[in-house]
Coordinates of C-alpha atoms in Angstrom, one line a residue:
X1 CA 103.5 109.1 81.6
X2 CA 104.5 105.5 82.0
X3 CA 107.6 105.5 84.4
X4 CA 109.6 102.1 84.7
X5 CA 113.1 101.0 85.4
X6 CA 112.5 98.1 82.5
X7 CA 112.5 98.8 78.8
X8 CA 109.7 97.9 76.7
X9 CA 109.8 95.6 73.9
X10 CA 107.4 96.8 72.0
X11 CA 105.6 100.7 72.0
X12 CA 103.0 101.5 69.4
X13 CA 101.0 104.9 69.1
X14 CA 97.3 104.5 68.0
X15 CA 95.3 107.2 66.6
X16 CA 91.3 106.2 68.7
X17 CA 88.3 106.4 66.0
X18 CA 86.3 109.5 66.3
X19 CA 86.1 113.1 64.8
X20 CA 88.6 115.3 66.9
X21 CA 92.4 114.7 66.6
X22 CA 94.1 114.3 69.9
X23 CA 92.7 111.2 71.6
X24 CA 94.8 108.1 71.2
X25 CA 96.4 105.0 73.0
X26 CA 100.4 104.5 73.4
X27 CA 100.5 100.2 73.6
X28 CA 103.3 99.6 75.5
X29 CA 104.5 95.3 76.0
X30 CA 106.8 94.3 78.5
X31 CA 108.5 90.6 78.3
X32 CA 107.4 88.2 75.4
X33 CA 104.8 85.5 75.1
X34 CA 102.3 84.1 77.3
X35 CA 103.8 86.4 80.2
X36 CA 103.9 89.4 78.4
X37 CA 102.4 92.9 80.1
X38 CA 100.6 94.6 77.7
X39 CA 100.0 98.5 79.6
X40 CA 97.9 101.0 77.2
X41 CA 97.6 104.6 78.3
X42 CA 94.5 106.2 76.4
X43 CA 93.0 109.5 76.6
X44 CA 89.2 108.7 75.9
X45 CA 86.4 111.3 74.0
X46 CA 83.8 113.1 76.1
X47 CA 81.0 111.7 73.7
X48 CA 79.8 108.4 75.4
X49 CA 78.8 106.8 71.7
X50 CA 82.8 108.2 70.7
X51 CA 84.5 106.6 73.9
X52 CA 82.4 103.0 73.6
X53 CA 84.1 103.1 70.0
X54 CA 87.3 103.8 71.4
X55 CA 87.0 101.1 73.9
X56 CA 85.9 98.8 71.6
X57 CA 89.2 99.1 69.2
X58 CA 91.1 99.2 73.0
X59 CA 89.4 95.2 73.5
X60 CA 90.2 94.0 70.8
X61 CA 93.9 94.9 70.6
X62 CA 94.2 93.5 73.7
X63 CA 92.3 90.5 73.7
X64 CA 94.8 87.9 73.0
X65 CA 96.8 89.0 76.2
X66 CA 96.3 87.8 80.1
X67 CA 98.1 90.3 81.4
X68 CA 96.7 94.0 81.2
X69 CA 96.4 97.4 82.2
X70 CA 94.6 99.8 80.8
X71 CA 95.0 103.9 82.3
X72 CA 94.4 107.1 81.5
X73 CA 91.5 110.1 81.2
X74 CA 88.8 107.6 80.2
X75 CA 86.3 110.8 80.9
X76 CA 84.1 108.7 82.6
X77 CA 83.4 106.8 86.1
X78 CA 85.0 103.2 86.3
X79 CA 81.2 101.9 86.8
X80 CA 80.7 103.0 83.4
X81 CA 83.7 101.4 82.0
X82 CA 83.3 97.9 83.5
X83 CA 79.6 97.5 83.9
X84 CA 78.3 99.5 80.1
X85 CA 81.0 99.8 78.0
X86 CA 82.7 96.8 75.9
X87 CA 85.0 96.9 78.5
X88 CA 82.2 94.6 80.0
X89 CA 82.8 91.4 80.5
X90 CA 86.3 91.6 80.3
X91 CA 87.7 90.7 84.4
X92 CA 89.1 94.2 84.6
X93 CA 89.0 95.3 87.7
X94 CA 89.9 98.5 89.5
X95 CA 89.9 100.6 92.9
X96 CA 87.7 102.9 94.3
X97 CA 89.3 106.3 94.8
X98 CA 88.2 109.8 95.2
X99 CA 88.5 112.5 92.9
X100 CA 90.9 113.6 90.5
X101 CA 89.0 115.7 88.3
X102 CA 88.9 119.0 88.3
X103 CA 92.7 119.2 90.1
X104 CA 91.5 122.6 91.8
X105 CA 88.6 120.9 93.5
X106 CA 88.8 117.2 92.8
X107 CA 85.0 116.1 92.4
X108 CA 84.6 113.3 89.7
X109 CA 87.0 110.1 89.3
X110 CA 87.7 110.1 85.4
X111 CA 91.3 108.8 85.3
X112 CA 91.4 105.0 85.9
X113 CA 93.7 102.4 86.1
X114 CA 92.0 99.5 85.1
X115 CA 93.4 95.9 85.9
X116 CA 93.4 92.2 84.3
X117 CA 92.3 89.6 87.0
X118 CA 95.8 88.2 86.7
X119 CA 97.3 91.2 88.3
X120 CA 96.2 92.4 92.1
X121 CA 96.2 96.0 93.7
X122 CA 98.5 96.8 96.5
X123 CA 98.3 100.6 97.0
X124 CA 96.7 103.5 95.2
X125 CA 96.2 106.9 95.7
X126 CA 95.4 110.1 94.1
X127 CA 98.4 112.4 94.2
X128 CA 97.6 115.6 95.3
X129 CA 99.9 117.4 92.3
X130 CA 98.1 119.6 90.1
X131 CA 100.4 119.2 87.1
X132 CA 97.1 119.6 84.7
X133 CA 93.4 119.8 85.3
X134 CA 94.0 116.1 86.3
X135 CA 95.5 115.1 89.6
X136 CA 97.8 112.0 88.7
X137 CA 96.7 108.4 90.1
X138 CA 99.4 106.5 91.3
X139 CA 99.5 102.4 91.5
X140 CA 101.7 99.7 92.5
X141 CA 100.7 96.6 91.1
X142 CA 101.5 93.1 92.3
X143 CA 102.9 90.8 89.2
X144 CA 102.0 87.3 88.8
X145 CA 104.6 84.8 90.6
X146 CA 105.4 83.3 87.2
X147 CA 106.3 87.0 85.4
X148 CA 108.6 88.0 88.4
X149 CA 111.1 84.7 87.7
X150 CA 114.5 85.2 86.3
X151 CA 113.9 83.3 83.0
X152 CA 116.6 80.5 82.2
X153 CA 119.3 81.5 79.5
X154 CA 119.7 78.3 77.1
X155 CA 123.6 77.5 76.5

């Protein structure tokens, strides 16, 4: 879930390629233009060959925007996802946490929030809720100076 006290402008739902239904992306734009936030909550397949699909249709919708972030169960470690996946290459960055995977005894990182260079870090943590087998990661992320400006009104 995507909680914020702003309202989008723009929410799509994306079916991912691959064979079983149930994996997809929910593109989510805040603001307009150049200083739009683009944030994309996925829910990747097991298969690596499956999920570096995925992640390929996951770049290339968001390719033409500065401002990123990319979260969910990618079902893999963020090493994968920024060093061998077409994710590569891209400036994401990320934190190192512990685990959040399996919520009874949290063992393997597989739910990342991934980051465009533009945006920094300022606290993360893994919540220790177990809602699902997932424990939830939690992020505050620091804006850009230029997105955080009340924009002028034209008269």
């Amino acid at each position: 879930r995507l909680l914020s006290r702003f309202a989008p402008e723009l929410v799509e739902d994306h079916k991912l390629p691959g064979m079983l239904p149930g994996r997809g992306a929910i593109l989510t734009s805040f603001g307009q233009g150049q200083d739009s936030l683009l944030v994309v909550m996925m829910h990747l397949a097991l298969s690596p060959r499956t999920r570096n699909n995925q992640l390929a249709y996951i770049r290339e919708r968001v390719a033409d925007h500065q401002h990123v972030v990319l979260m969910g169960d990618m079902n893999t470690h963020a090493e994968d996802l920024l060093e061998r996946s077409p994710l590569r290459g891209s400036g994401l960055h990320t934190a190192s946490l512990p685990g959040s995977y399996p919520s009874w005894k949290p063992a393997r990182m597989l739910d990342h929030i991934l980051l465009s260079s533009s945006l920094s870090i300022e606290q993360v943590e893994v919540l220790p809720q177990p809602i699902s087998d997932h424990l939830p990661v939690a992020m505050h992320i620091r804006l850009p100076d230029q997105m955080c400006r009340p924009r002028e009104t034209k008269r």
